């Protein structure tokens, strides 16, 4: 049957594009996946592998009961996600988080895509909107959309381009870390998939060391992009120097918070802590958690070696900064991610205004399923809004327009995007009344249970014929 079907074209071989192509092929529909690397390189990518991770190697929390992104992990696993399958196969210790060996992960995704007989990979730069004879296209070009394609999108939609900066954290060789000062410990000794409760390298600071470090960060020379001045950063990925500018304690209550950690040399909690997380399966590389930065490379080396334990740090990669673009999706897209001005085109991934690796892949999963259903003559049905997939889709397509004034901003999946319970749980299984944090955890667990039950019904539903859309 697939030989008689026209292919769906997917533009972009990142997390979203790779997941979309996989979902389409799994439905028995042929796919042409267009990826411009290595024909045209980007400032952030280092390889030509599909689904290359250019920032952190963490997919964040894997707790499916009490964390929305962990719930999204589980939903995607149940929906047959290639990205989650490869992440699980290449995880590295990261406490309660799901982190991956970035090279092994990308290689696994690339091998799966290249080995699927229904997927053709075309290495070329797509310079503009697809021709009319491509009647089903998913644009998943992510934060680094080629300027010519971005210009075509802007011309078609009439919308101004929205942009922000996305900063990259440095990676350090483990052998260069001074373990007479640094130690292994997860916050609150919490363990998770692939971890044992001592998964992070911790570098402590006393008050004087912290204040000296803060002053150096503030005074350090930064990369400047004058043509984009005034462009906002995404609040979930602020460079450390931007956080430092917000006040003396912003970093100490952010990525450098010491809570749940005890310095074995003193038996006390430090004033501040820099954490490093394993970045590859061999455990030879560690990234500086939350230390995305736009400091110039020479300044990074000088300033980060002020951190106790990193006096002789050798950097496998220094931090950097790259541009990110996204469209005003609530205004431009319909409920199944089609461009209202040209419904043959869908968007997926970060360009829609979702934020985060897993969210991008999740939107790719949805776009792929929607495109495959339509190609097979069926109705594309969104997941229930009570699910994590439905919640992030609702954020993208359902609001935040502010009267068309452009207030729409990128968002990670979170329980605040889910419909509320009419009657949230008030008592535990033992009959005792829940209070405070206990009640909040019970509510999240109930929302997760509801989500997985509703997801199961969505996944098992008989596909409806497309003609029902007009009834």
Short mmCIF file of C-alpha atoms in Angstrom, two decimals:
data_model
loop_
_atom_site.label_atom_id
_atom_site.label_comp_id
_atom_site.label_asym_id
_atom_site.label_seq_id
_atom_site.Cartn_x
_atom_site.Cartn_y
_atom_site.Cartn_z
CA UNK A 1 0.00 0.00 0.00
CA UNK A 2 2.87 2.42 0.88
CA UNK A 3 4.20 2.27 -2.70
CA UNK A 4 1.00 3.90 -3.96
CA UNK A 5 1.09 6.68 -1.38
CA UNK A 6 2.77 10.02 -1.97
CA UNK A 7 5.47 10.70 0.59
CA UNK A 8 5.20 13.17 3.41
CA UNK A 9 8.13 15.60 3.39
CA UNK A 10 9.79 16.47 6.71
CA UNK A 11 12.20 19.42 6.75
CA UNK A 12 14.76 19.19 9.55
CA UNK A 13 16.51 16.18 11.06
CA UNK A 14 16.55 17.28 14.69
CA UNK A 15 14.56 15.73 17.52
CA UNK A 16 11.17 16.81 16.19
CA UNK A 17 11.86 16.00 12.54
CA UNK A 18 13.37 12.60 13.33
CA UNK A 19 10.43 11.68 15.55
CA UNK A 20 7.90 12.89 12.98
CA UNK A 21 9.55 10.86 10.21
CA UNK A 22 9.60 7.76 12.40
CA UNK A 23 5.93 8.05 13.34
CA UNK A 24 4.92 8.51 9.70
CA UNK A 25 6.92 5.48 8.61
CA UNK A 26 5.53 3.37 11.45
CA UNK A 27 2.06 4.10 10.06
CA UNK A 28 3.14 2.67 6.69
CA UNK A 29 3.51 6.00 4.90
CA UNK A 30 6.70 6.89 2.98
CA UNK A 31 8.76 9.88 4.14
CA UNK A 32 11.38 12.14 2.64
CA UNK A 33 13.48 13.65 5.44
CA UNK A 34 15.40 16.77 4.39
CA UNK A 35 18.45 17.69 6.51
CA UNK A 36 20.80 20.46 5.48
CA UNK A 37 23.84 19.28 7.43
CA UNK A 38 26.59 18.70 6.32
CA UNK A 39 25.79 20.64 3.12
CA UNK A 40 25.19 23.72 5.26
CA UNK A 41 26.58 23.83 8.79
CA UNK A 42 25.21 25.76 11.75
CA UNK A 43 26.95 27.68 14.53
CA UNK A 44 25.74 25.22 17.17
CA UNK A 45 25.93 21.74 15.61
CA UNK A 46 29.20 19.80 15.56
CA UNK A 47 28.22 16.71 13.52
CA UNK A 48 25.91 15.70 10.68
CA UNK A 49 24.06 13.19 12.87
CA UNK A 50 20.30 13.30 13.23
CA UNK A 51 18.87 14.45 16.58
CA UNK A 52 22.18 15.97 17.69
CA UNK A 53 21.90 17.52 21.16
CA UNK A 54 23.53 20.94 21.04
CA UNK A 55 22.86 22.13 24.59
CA UNK A 56 22.38 19.95 27.67
CA UNK A 57 22.40 16.16 27.46
CA UNK A 58 19.51 15.93 29.92
CA UNK A 59 15.90 15.13 29.10
CA UNK A 60 15.12 16.30 32.66
CA UNK A 61 13.05 14.44 35.24
CA UNK A 62 11.94 10.90 34.50
CA UNK A 63 9.39 10.86 37.35
CA UNK A 64 6.13 10.01 35.57
CA UNK A 65 4.00 10.38 38.72
CA UNK A 66 4.94 13.79 40.00
CA UNK A 67 6.65 15.65 37.16
CA UNK A 68 5.04 16.77 33.91
CA UNK A 69 8.10 16.16 31.75
CA UNK A 70 8.51 12.69 33.29
CA UNK A 71 4.89 12.03 32.41
CA UNK A 72 5.61 13.20 28.85
CA UNK A 73 8.48 10.68 28.71
CA UNK A 74 6.11 7.87 29.64
CA UNK A 75 3.40 8.95 27.21
CA UNK A 76 5.91 9.06 24.38
CA UNK A 77 7.25 5.63 25.27
CA UNK A 78 3.72 4.25 25.09
CA UNK A 79 3.20 5.98 21.75
CA UNK A 80 6.25 4.27 20.25
CA UNK A 81 8.66 7.21 20.35
CA UNK A 82 12.00 6.63 18.65
CA UNK A 83 13.58 9.48 20.61
CA UNK A 84 12.65 7.98 23.98
CA UNK A 85 13.66 4.49 22.88
CA UNK A 86 17.13 5.72 21.95
CA UNK A 87 17.39 7.90 25.06
CA UNK A 88 16.58 4.95 27.30
CA UNK A 89 19.17 2.83 25.49
CA UNK A 90 21.93 5.44 25.93
CA UNK A 91 21.21 6.92 29.35
CA UNK A 92 23.97 8.00 31.71
CA UNK A 93 23.72 8.51 35.49
CA UNK A 94 21.87 11.73 36.36
CA UNK A 95 20.01 11.23 39.63
CA UNK A 96 16.26 11.30 38.99
CA UNK A 97 16.75 12.73 35.49
CA UNK A 98 17.03 10.98 32.13
CA UNK A 99 20.35 12.08 30.61
CA UNK A 100 22.05 10.52 27.64
CA UNK A 101 25.40 9.93 26.01
CA UNK A 102 24.84 12.51 23.29
CA UNK A 103 26.99 10.79 20.64
CA UNK A 104 25.53 7.33 21.21
CA UNK A 105 22.02 8.74 21.27
CA UNK A 106 22.40 10.62 17.97
CA UNK A 107 24.07 7.63 16.32
CA UNK A 108 21.18 5.38 17.37
CA UNK A 109 18.54 7.75 16.01
CA UNK A 110 20.48 8.16 12.75
CA UNK A 111 20.88 4.39 12.33
CA UNK A 112 17.17 3.74 12.95
CA UNK A 113 16.06 6.41 10.48
CA UNK A 114 18.59 5.40 7.83
CA UNK A 115 17.64 1.74 8.21
CA UNK A 116 13.92 2.26 7.75
CA UNK A 117 12.96 1.37 4.14
CA UNK A 118 10.10 3.89 4.14
CA UNK A 119 12.36 6.84 5.00
CA UNK A 120 14.60 8.55 2.44
CA UNK A 121 17.16 11.01 3.82
CA UNK A 122 18.02 13.88 1.50
CA UNK A 123 21.00 15.99 2.51
CA UNK A 124 20.18 19.43 1.17
CA UNK A 125 19.26 22.88 2.35
CA UNK A 126 15.60 23.73 1.80
CA UNK A 127 15.85 27.39 0.90
CA UNK A 128 12.18 28.28 0.82
CA UNK A 129 8.66 27.00 1.24
CA UNK A 130 7.99 23.68 -0.50
CA UNK A 131 6.44 23.58 -3.99
CA UNK A 132 2.69 23.08 -4.32
CA UNK A 133 3.06 19.47 -5.48
CA UNK A 134 4.35 18.59 -2.02
CA UNK A 135 0.91 18.40 -0.48
CA UNK A 136 1.99 17.26 2.99
CA UNK A 137 5.01 18.88 4.60
CA UNK A 138 6.22 19.17 8.18
CA UNK A 139 8.62 22.03 8.90
CA UNK A 140 10.72 21.04 11.91
CA UNK A 141 13.74 23.26 11.38
CA UNK A 142 14.06 24.12 15.04
CA UNK A 143 15.85 27.13 16.47
CA UNK A 144 18.26 27.43 13.55
CA UNK A 145 15.87 27.79 10.62
CA UNK A 146 17.71 28.89 7.47
CA UNK A 147 17.23 32.64 6.90
CA UNK A 148 15.72 32.21 3.43
CA UNK A 149 13.13 29.73 4.69
CA UNK A 150 12.37 31.96 7.69
CA UNK A 151 11.83 34.88 5.32
CA UNK A 152 9.38 32.82 3.23
CA UNK A 153 7.48 31.81 6.36
CA UNK A 154 7.28 35.44 7.44
CA UNK A 155 6.06 36.51 4.00
CA UNK A 156 3.37 33.82 3.95
CA UNK A 157 2.09 34.40 7.48
CA UNK A 158 2.48 38.16 7.64
CA UNK A 159 3.93 37.75 11.12
CA UNK A 160 7.10 39.38 12.36
CA UNK A 161 9.79 36.92 13.33
CA UNK A 162 10.11 36.32 17.03
CA UNK A 163 13.59 35.43 18.26
CA UNK A 164 15.58 34.84 21.43
CA UNK A 165 19.00 33.54 22.33
CA UNK A 166 19.66 30.00 23.50
CA UNK A 167 22.94 29.57 25.36
CA UNK A 168 25.10 26.44 25.67
CA UNK A 169 26.86 25.21 28.82
CA UNK A 170 30.54 24.15 28.84
CA UNK A 171 31.72 20.52 29.08
CA UNK A 172 34.74 19.54 31.21
CA UNK A 173 37.07 16.52 31.17
CA UNK A 174 36.52 14.60 34.40
CA UNK A 175 40.22 13.82 34.83
CA UNK A 176 40.94 17.55 35.20
CA UNK A 177 38.58 17.98 38.19
CA UNK A 178 40.15 18.20 41.67
CA UNK A 179 38.38 15.61 43.82
CA UNK A 180 40.21 16.74 46.92
CA UNK A 181 37.64 19.55 46.79
CA UNK A 182 34.78 18.24 44.61
CA UNK A 183 32.63 15.23 45.52
CA UNK A 184 29.87 13.06 44.05
CA UNK A 185 26.35 13.51 45.42
CA UNK A 186 22.83 13.94 44.05
CA UNK A 187 20.65 16.52 45.74
CA UNK A 188 19.04 14.88 48.80
CA UNK A 189 20.94 11.69 47.70
CA UNK A 190 18.09 11.04 45.29
CA UNK A 191 18.61 8.26 42.76
CA UNK A 192 16.86 7.69 39.45
CA UNK A 193 17.15 5.73 36.20
CA UNK A 194 20.76 4.75 35.60
CA UNK A 195 21.87 6.48 38.83
CA UNK A 196 22.75 5.61 42.40
CA UNK A 197 22.12 8.80 44.38
CA UNK A 198 25.65 10.15 43.83
CA UNK A 199 25.45 11.19 40.22
CA UNK A 200 26.59 14.83 40.20
CA UNK A 201 30.04 16.29 40.82
CA UNK A 202 29.69 19.14 43.29
CA UNK A 203 32.11 22.07 43.56
CA UNK A 204 31.50 24.08 46.76
CA UNK A 205 31.97 27.78 47.43
CA UNK A 206 32.08 29.74 50.65
CA UNK A 207 30.63 33.24 50.78
CA UNK A 208 33.86 35.04 49.84
CA UNK A 209 34.51 32.67 46.91
CA UNK A 210 30.95 33.10 45.67
CA UNK A 211 31.11 36.89 45.81
CA UNK A 212 34.44 36.94 43.95
CA UNK A 213 33.04 34.59 41.31
CA UNK A 214 29.90 36.71 40.95
CA UNK A 215 31.95 39.86 40.46
CA UNK A 216 34.05 38.14 37.80
CA UNK A 217 30.96 36.95 35.91
CA UNK A 218 29.48 40.44 35.97
CA UNK A 219 32.72 42.04 34.79
CA UNK A 220 33.60 39.40 32.20
CA UNK A 221 33.54 40.27 28.51
CA UNK A 222 30.44 38.92 26.77
CA UNK A 223 29.46 38.15 23.22
CA UNK A 224 27.21 40.89 21.83
CA UNK A 225 24.76 40.76 18.93
CA UNK A 226 23.90 44.39 18.29
CA UNK A 227 21.46 43.64 15.48
CA UNK A 228 19.32 41.63 17.87
CA UNK A 229 19.52 43.84 20.96
CA UNK A 230 16.36 43.81 23.04
CA UNK A 231 15.51 40.23 22.05
CA UNK A 232 14.29 38.39 25.18
CA UNK A 233 15.87 35.23 26.55
CA UNK A 234 13.71 32.25 27.42
CA UNK A 235 13.34 32.31 31.21
CA UNK A 236 14.11 28.59 31.49
CA UNK A 237 17.51 28.94 29.81
CA UNK A 238 19.03 32.21 31.00
CA UNK A 239 22.79 32.74 30.66
CA UNK A 240 24.48 32.84 34.06
CA UNK A 241 25.58 36.43 33.54
CA UNK A 242 21.98 37.51 32.91
CA UNK A 243 20.94 35.77 36.14
CA UNK A 244 23.86 37.43 37.97
CA UNK A 245 22.66 40.84 36.83
CA UNK A 246 19.31 40.22 38.55
CA UNK A 247 20.81 40.24 42.04
CA UNK A 248 23.56 38.88 44.26
CA UNK A 249 21.60 35.79 45.32
CA UNK A 250 19.92 34.89 42.01
CA UNK A 251 22.54 32.29 41.08
CA UNK A 252 22.72 30.99 44.67
CA UNK A 253 19.00 30.31 44.59
CA UNK A 254 19.14 29.08 40.99
CA UNK A 255 21.69 26.75 39.37
CA UNK A 256 24.14 27.21 42.27
CA UNK A 257 21.72 26.43 45.08
CA UNK A 258 23.34 24.29 47.80
CA UNK A 259 20.21 22.76 49.34
CA UNK A 260 20.25 18.99 49.81
CA UNK A 261 24.06 18.83 49.56
CA UNK A 262 26.70 18.32 52.26
CA UNK A 263 30.39 19.01 51.77
CA UNK A 264 32.15 15.89 53.15
CA UNK A 265 35.16 18.00 54.16
CA UNK A 266 33.13 20.17 56.53
CA UNK A 267 29.98 18.17 57.18
CA UNK A 268 27.99 21.31 56.36
CA UNK A 269 26.04 22.76 53.47
CA UNK A 270 28.19 25.11 51.36
CA UNK A 271 27.25 28.71 50.65
CA UNK A 272 26.87 27.86 46.95
CA UNK A 273 27.56 24.85 44.71
CA UNK A 274 28.37 24.33 41.04
CA UNK A 275 27.09 20.95 39.85
CA UNK A 276 28.42 18.93 36.92
CA UNK A 277 26.44 16.14 35.27
CA UNK A 278 27.83 13.18 33.32
CA UNK A 279 27.71 13.88 29.59
CA UNK A 280 28.87 10.64 27.95
CA UNK A 281 28.56 6.91 28.60
CA UNK A 282 32.25 6.54 29.46
CA UNK A 283 31.92 9.08 32.25
CA UNK A 284 34.89 11.08 30.97
CA UNK A 285 32.97 14.27 30.23
CA UNK A 286 30.78 16.35 32.56
CA UNK A 287 28.70 19.42 31.73
CA UNK A 288 28.23 22.41 34.01
CA UNK A 289 24.57 22.28 34.99
CA UNK A 290 22.72 25.54 34.35
CA UNK A 291 25.92 27.30 33.20
CA UNK A 292 24.75 28.33 29.76
CA UNK A 293 26.65 31.47 28.95
CA UNK A 294 27.51 34.18 26.45
CA UNK A 295 30.87 34.95 28.09
CA UNK A 296 33.67 35.02 25.55
CA UNK A 297 35.71 31.82 25.42
CA UNK A 298 38.85 33.28 27.02
CA UNK A 299 36.76 34.71 29.84
CA UNK A 300 35.03 31.38 30.44
CA UNK A 301 38.34 29.58 30.92
CA UNK A 302 39.59 32.25 33.34
CA UNK A 303 36.40 32.70 35.35
CA UNK A 304 35.29 29.07 35.58
CA UNK A 305 38.73 28.06 36.89
CA UNK A 306 37.94 30.27 39.90
CA UNK A 307 35.46 27.57 40.95
CA UNK A 308 36.92 25.36 43.71
CA UNK A 309 37.70 21.97 42.20
CA UNK A 310 37.97 23.37 38.68
CA UNK A 311 41.27 25.23 39.12
CA UNK A 312 42.88 23.11 36.38
CA UNK A 313 39.74 22.34 34.39
CA UNK A 314 40.20 21.26 30.80
CA UNK A 315 37.24 22.10 28.59
CA UNK A 316 36.02 19.69 25.92
CA UNK A 317 33.62 22.41 24.80
CA UNK A 318 33.20 25.98 25.92
CA UNK A 319 29.83 27.66 26.17
CA UNK A 320 28.28 29.46 23.27
CA UNK A 321 25.15 31.21 22.14
CA UNK A 322 22.88 30.76 19.18
CA UNK A 323 19.74 32.31 17.83
CA UNK A 324 16.32 30.76 18.21
CA UNK A 325 13.16 31.57 16.25
CA UNK A 326 9.56 30.61 16.75
CA UNK A 327 6.24 31.52 15.19
CA UNK A 328 3.08 32.91 16.79
CA UNK A 329 1.57 29.44 16.73
CA UNK A 330 -1.77 30.11 18.48
CA UNK A 331 -2.63 32.58 15.76
CA UNK A 332 -1.05 30.79 12.79
CA UNK A 333 -1.72 27.08 13.38
CA UNK A 334 -4.90 25.02 13.68
CA UNK A 335 -5.54 22.32 16.27
CA UNK A 336 -3.52 19.69 14.38
CA UNK A 337 -0.49 21.94 13.72
CA UNK A 338 -1.42 22.94 10.15
CA UNK A 339 -0.61 26.41 8.91
CA UNK A 340 -3.97 28.13 8.44
CA UNK A 341 -2.66 30.10 5.45
CA UNK A 342 -1.55 26.88 3.75
CA UNK A 343 -2.88 23.69 5.42
CA UNK A 344 -0.55 21.41 3.43
CA UNK A 345 2.21 22.65 5.76
CA UNK A 346 2.57 21.63 9.38
CA UNK A 347 5.05 22.86 11.95
CA UNK A 348 6.72 20.82 14.69
CA UNK A 349 9.36 21.23 17.36
CA UNK A 350 10.86 24.38 18.83
CA UNK A 351 9.79 26.57 15.93
CA UNK A 352 6.21 26.17 17.24
CA UNK A 353 7.11 27.67 20.61
CA UNK A 354 7.48 24.55 22.68
CA UNK A 355 10.69 24.52 24.70
CA UNK A 356 12.85 21.55 25.61
CA UNK A 357 14.16 18.43 23.95
CA UNK A 358 11.29 16.17 24.97
CA UNK A 359 8.60 18.72 24.21
CA UNK A 360 10.08 19.25 20.73
CA UNK A 361 10.16 15.52 20.06
CA UNK A 362 6.63 15.16 21.44
CA UNK A 363 5.28 17.78 19.06
CA UNK A 364 7.15 16.00 16.27
CA UNK A 365 5.43 12.78 17.31
CA UNK A 366 2.05 14.46 17.06
CA UNK A 367 2.77 16.15 13.73
CA UNK A 368 3.92 12.82 12.29
CA UNK A 369 0.83 11.01 13.48
CA UNK A 370 -1.46 13.74 12.18
CA UNK A 371 0.23 13.78 8.76
CA UNK A 372 0.17 9.99 8.48
CA UNK A 373 -3.52 9.81 9.42
CA UNK A 374 -4.43 12.33 6.72
CA UNK A 375 -2.32 10.57 4.11
CA UNK A 376 -4.19 7.35 4.94
CA UNK A 377 -7.55 9.09 4.53
CA UNK A 378 -8.30 9.28 8.23
CA UNK A 379 -9.20 12.08 10.58
CA UNK A 380 -6.27 13.54 12.53
CA UNK A 381 -7.45 13.47 16.15
CA UNK A 382 -5.52 15.43 18.81
CA UNK A 383 -4.75 13.71 22.13
CA UNK A 384 -6.95 14.63 25.10
CA UNK A 385 -5.96 17.89 26.81
CA UNK A 386 -5.62 15.91 30.05
CA UNK A 387 -2.47 14.24 28.68
CA UNK A 388 1.01 15.78 28.60
CA UNK A 389 1.00 15.56 24.81
CA UNK A 390 -2.39 17.26 24.69
CA UNK A 391 -1.33 19.90 27.21
CA UNK A 392 1.72 21.03 25.23
CA UNK A 393 -0.33 20.93 22.01
CA UNK A 394 -2.94 23.10 23.71
CA UNK A 395 -0.28 25.64 24.68
CA UNK A 396 0.91 25.82 21.08
CA UNK A 397 -2.49 26.03 19.40
CA UNK A 398 -4.92 27.26 22.03
CA UNK A 399 -4.19 30.72 23.35
CA UNK A 400 -1.63 33.24 24.57
CA UNK A 401 -2.38 35.59 21.68
CA UNK A 402 -3.19 38.60 23.89
CA UNK A 403 -5.46 40.10 21.30
CA UNK A 404 -2.89 39.47 18.55
CA UNK A 405 -0.24 41.62 20.28
CA UNK A 406 2.34 38.85 20.23
CA UNK A 407 2.67 37.82 23.89
CA UNK A 408 3.13 34.14 22.99
CA UNK A 409 6.34 32.75 24.48
CA UNK A 410 8.09 29.34 24.58
CA UNK A 411 6.97 26.98 27.32
CA UNK A 412 8.10 23.71 28.84
CA UNK A 413 5.39 21.19 29.65
CA UNK A 414 4.09 21.66 33.20
CA UNK A 415 1.03 20.70 35.20
CA UNK A 416 -0.22 24.28 34.94
CA UNK A 417 -1.11 23.51 31.28
CA UNK A 418 -3.37 20.60 32.27
CA UNK A 419 -7.12 20.92 32.95
CA UNK A 420 -7.85 21.10 36.66
CA UNK A 421 -9.74 18.46 38.57
CA UNK A 422 -13.25 19.38 39.55
CA UNK A 423 -12.57 17.60 42.85
CA UNK A 424 -8.83 17.19 43.46
CA UNK A 425 -7.71 14.57 46.01
CA UNK A 426 -7.92 15.78 49.60
CA UNK A 427 -7.19 12.55 51.51
CA UNK A 428 -4.50 9.90 51.20
CA UNK A 429 -4.98 6.16 50.82
CA UNK A 430 -4.84 5.88 54.61
CA UNK A 431 -7.80 8.26 54.91
CA UNK A 432 -5.76 11.07 56.45
CA UNK A 433 -6.27 14.61 55.18
CA UNK A 434 -3.52 15.79 52.88
CA UNK A 435 -1.75 19.09 53.56
CA UNK A 436 0.76 21.32 51.81
CA UNK A 437 3.37 19.58 49.68
CA UNK A 438 1.78 16.19 50.34
CA UNK A 439 -1.47 17.38 48.82
CA UNK A 440 0.34 18.83 45.83
CA UNK A 441 2.14 15.56 45.16
CA UNK A 442 -1.12 13.63 45.45
CA UNK A 443 -2.75 15.98 42.95
CA UNK A 444 0.12 15.54 40.48
CA UNK A 445 -0.03 11.77 40.87
CA UNK A 446 -3.77 11.83 40.20
CA UNK A 447 -3.29 14.04 37.13
CA UNK A 448 -0.64 11.64 35.84
CA UNK A 449 -2.88 8.61 36.36
CA UNK A 450 -5.71 10.38 34.55
CA UNK A 451 -3.34 11.31 31.72
CA UNK A 452 -2.10 7.77 31.14
CA UNK A 453 -5.63 6.36 31.21
CA UNK A 454 -6.82 8.97 28.70
CA UNK A 455 -3.73 8.38 26.55
CA UNK A 456 -4.47 4.65 26.42
CA UNK A 457 -7.96 5.36 25.12
CA UNK A 458 -6.58 7.78 22.51
CA UNK A 459 -3.94 5.31 21.31
CA UNK A 460 -6.41 2.43 21.05
CA UNK A 461 -9.22 4.39 19.36
CA UNK A 462 -10.25 3.17 15.89
CA UNK A 463 -9.02 5.73 13.32
CA UNK A 464 -11.94 7.73 11.95
CA UNK A 465 -12.32 8.30 8.20
CA UNK A 466 -11.40 11.81 7.11
CA UNK A 467 -14.90 12.50 5.75
CA UNK A 468 -16.13 12.83 9.32
CA UNK A 469 -14.28 16.13 9.56
CA UNK A 470 -16.91 17.79 7.39
CA UNK A 471 -19.92 16.40 9.20
#
